[in-house]
Amino acid sequence: DERTYIMVKPDGVQRGLVGNIIGRFEQRGFKLIALKLVHATPEHLEKHYADLKGKAFFPSLIQYMASGPVVAMVWQGLDAVKTGRAMLGTTNPLQSSPGQYSFAYGTIRGDFALAVGRNICHGSDSVESAEKEIGLWFPEGIVQYTHDQAKWIFE
Ligand code: GTP
Ligand code: MG
């Protein structure tokens, strides 16, 4: 089954959005296979965002991501990478769809954020980057267990 690396960024942790974000992935039917709170070093974050090195915003991105703890997670399920990105919304939250009613979910960024440099969450952009990011954030490996709900979620 496909796996994706999802991370609540320091602003999401500080704003108390961890439970809400985890809840959306649980509710959708994804299986949680790794989770931890980490205050990452700039060196670690430079590896995570290695493909953005050279962008004008790179130093401020690293500073933002190192400004507090993040919640690192791996979620598994059907089309996890693409669906995870869709649940996050666009990089710039201003272009992301908010929920139609206050009690309905839109995208995470569309519901909670306004600025591209404070966009709450990260999601892997391809299966290859997901596997690279999972290795970087969880070098200790991942717990195996049976997700009993799966038989009610998939045919
Ligand atoms: P991630 O899930 O965090 O990887 O975001 P993304 O895949 O939607 O966007 P991308 O990988 O291109 O950029 C990584 C992060 O850099 C974004 O989530 C933003 O926080 C930040 N970023 C991207 N573009 C800009 C920009 O133009 N200005 C600023 N200030 N930050 C940016
Ligand atoms: Mg990205």
Coordinates of C-alpha atoms and ligand atoms in Angstrom, one line a residue:
D1 CA 0.0 0.0 0.0
E2 CA 1.2 3.5 -0.8
R3 CA 2.7 5.6 2.0
T4 CA 3.2 9.3 2.4
Y5 CA 5.1 11.6 4.8
I6 CA 2.8 14.2 6.3
M7 CA 4.1 16.8 8.8
V8 CA 2.4 19.4 10.9
K9 CA 4.7 22.5 10.7
P10 CA 5.7 24.6 13.7
D11 CA 2.8 27.0 13.2
G12 CA 0.3 24.2 13.0
V13 CA 1.7 22.8 16.4
Q14 CA 1.6 26.2 18.0
R15 CA -1.9 26.9 16.8
G16 CA -3.2 23.7 18.2
L17 CA -4.1 22.1 14.9
V18 CA -2.4 18.7 15.4
G19 CA -5.5 16.9 16.5
N20 CA -7.6 18.4 13.7
I21 CA -5.1 17.4 11.0
I22 CA -4.6 13.9 12.4
G23 CA -8.4 13.5 12.6
R24 CA -8.8 14.3 8.9
F25 CA -6.4 11.5 7.9
E26 CA -8.0 9.0 10.4
Q27 CA -11.5 10.0 9.2
R28 CA -10.6 9.5 5.5
G29 CA -9.5 5.9 6.3
F30 CA -5.7 6.2 6.2
K31 CA -3.6 4.0 8.5
L32 CA -1.2 5.8 10.8
I33 CA 2.1 3.9 10.7
A34 CA 4.5 6.4 12.3
L35 CA 4.2 9.5 14.5
K36 CA 6.5 11.7 16.6
L37 CA 7.1 15.3 17.8
V38 CA 10.5 16.6 16.8
H39 CA 12.3 19.9 17.0
A40 CA 14.4 19.5 13.8
T41 CA 17.8 21.0 13.3
P42 CA 18.5 23.4 10.3
E43 CA 20.8 20.7 8.9
H44 CA 18.1 18.1 9.0
L45 CA 15.6 20.5 7.4
E46 CA 18.0 21.4 4.6
K47 CA 18.1 17.7 3.7
H48 CA 14.3 17.5 3.8
Y49 CA 14.0 20.6 1.5
A50 CA 17.2 19.9 -0.5
D51 CA 15.4 20.4 -3.9
L52 CA 14.5 24.0 -2.9
K53 CA 18.1 25.0 -2.1
G54 CA 18.9 28.1 -4.1
K55 CA 15.4 29.6 -3.9
A56 CA 15.3 33.1 -2.5
F57 CA 12.9 31.9 0.3
F58 CA 15.1 28.9 1.3
P59 CA 16.8 30.5 4.3
S60 CA 13.5 31.8 5.7
L61 CA 11.9 28.4 5.1
I62 CA 14.6 26.6 7.1
Q63 CA 14.3 29.3 9.9
Y64 CA 10.5 28.8 10.0
M65 CA 10.7 25.0 10.0
A66 CA 13.3 25.1 12.8
S67 CA 11.3 27.6 14.9
G68 CA 9.6 24.9 17.0
P69 CA 8.7 21.3 17.0
V70 CA 6.9 19.6 14.2
V71 CA 4.7 16.5 14.1
A72 CA 6.2 13.9 11.7
M73 CA 3.8 11.2 10.5
V74 CA 3.5 8.5 8.0
W75 CA 0.1 7.6 6.6
Q76 CA -0.7 4.6 4.4
G77 CA -3.6 3.9 2.1
L78 CA -5.0 4.0 -1.4
D79 CA -3.2 6.8 -3.5
A80 CA -1.8 8.2 -0.2
V81 CA 0.6 10.7 -1.8
K82 CA -1.9 12.3 -4.2
T83 CA -4.8 12.2 -1.8
G84 CA -2.6 13.6 1.0
R85 CA -1.7 16.6 -1.2
A86 CA -5.3 17.1 -2.1
M87 CA -6.2 17.2 1.6
L88 CA -3.5 19.7 2.3
G89 CA -4.5 22.1 -0.5
T90 CA -2.3 24.4 -2.6
T91 CA 1.1 25.6 -1.5
N92 CA -0.4 29.2 -1.3
P93 CA -3.3 28.9 1.1
L94 CA -5.1 31.8 -0.6
Q95 CA -5.7 29.6 -3.6
S96 CA -7.0 26.7 -1.4
S97 CA -10.6 25.8 -1.1
P98 CA -12.1 26.4 2.4
G99 CA -15.0 24.4 3.7
Q100 CA -18.4 25.5 2.5
Y101 CA -19.8 25.7 6.0
S102 CA -17.9 26.2 9.2
F103 CA -18.6 22.6 10.2
A104 CA -17.5 21.2 6.9
Y105 CA -13.9 20.4 5.9
G106 CA -12.3 22.1 3.0
T107 CA -8.5 21.7 2.6
I108 CA -6.2 22.0 5.6
R109 CA -4.5 25.1 4.2
G110 CA -7.7 26.6 2.9
D111 CA -9.4 26.2 6.3
F112 CA -6.5 27.4 8.5
A113 CA -3.9 29.5 6.6
L114 CA -3.4 32.6 4.5
A115 CA 0.4 32.9 3.9
V116 CA 2.6 30.7 1.7
G117 CA 5.4 31.0 4.3
R118 CA 3.0 29.8 7.1
N119 CA 1.1 27.1 5.5
I120 CA 0.6 24.7 8.4
C121 CA 1.5 21.3 6.9
H122 CA 3.7 19.4 4.6
G123 CA 2.9 16.4 2.3
S124 CA 5.2 14.4 0.0
D125 CA 4.8 15.4 -3.7
S126 CA 5.6 11.9 -5.2
V127 CA 6.0 8.3 -4.2
E128 CA 9.8 8.7 -4.6
S129 CA 10.0 11.8 -2.3
A130 CA 7.7 10.0 0.2
E131 CA 10.1 7.1 0.5
K132 CA 13.1 9.5 0.8
E133 CA 11.3 11.6 3.5
I134 CA 10.2 8.5 5.4
G135 CA 13.8 7.3 5.6
L136 CA 15.0 10.8 6.6
W137 CA 12.5 11.3 9.4
F138 CA 12.1 7.7 10.6
P139 CA 15.5 6.1 10.3
E140 CA 14.6 3.9 13.2
G141 CA 11.9 2.2 11.1
I142 CA 8.2 1.8 11.3
V143 CA 5.9 -0.3 13.5
Q144 CA 3.9 -3.0 11.7
Y145 CA 0.3 -3.8 12.7
T146 CA -3.0 -4.7 11.1
H147 CA -5.5 -1.9 10.6
D148 CA -8.7 -3.6 11.4
Q149 CA -10.9 -0.8 9.9
A150 CA -9.4 -1.5 6.5
K151 CA -12.0 -4.3 5.7
W152 CA -14.7 -1.6 6.1
I153 CA -12.9 1.0 4.0
F154 CA -11.8 -1.0 1.0
E155 CA -13.7 -3.6 -1.0
Ligands
GTP1 P1 5.6 21.3 1.3 O1 4.5 20.3 1.5 O2 6.0 22.1 2.5 O3 6.8 20.7 0.6 O4 4.9 22.4 0.3 P2 4.6 22.3 -1.2 O5 5.1 21.0 -1.8 O6 3.2 22.7 -1.4 O7 5.5 23.5 -1.8 P3 7.1 23.5 -2.2 O8 7.7 22.1 -1.9 O9 7.2 24.1 -3.5 O10 7.6 24.5 -1.1 C1 8.0 24.1 0.2 C2 7.5 25.1 1.2 O11 8.3 26.3 1.0 C3 6.1 25.6 1.1 O12 5.2 24.8 1.8 C4 6.1 27.0 1.7 O13 6.1 26.9 3.1 C5 7.5 27.5 1.2 N1 7.4 28.2 0.0 C6 7.2 27.8 -1.3 N2 7.1 28.8 -2.1 C7 7.3 29.9 -1.4 C8 7.4 31.3 -1.7 O14 7.3 31.7 -2.9 N3 7.6 32.2 -0.7 C9 7.8 31.7 0.6 N4 8.0 32.6 1.6 N5 7.7 30.5 0.9 C10 7.5 29.6 0.0
MG2 MG 7.0 20.2 -1.4

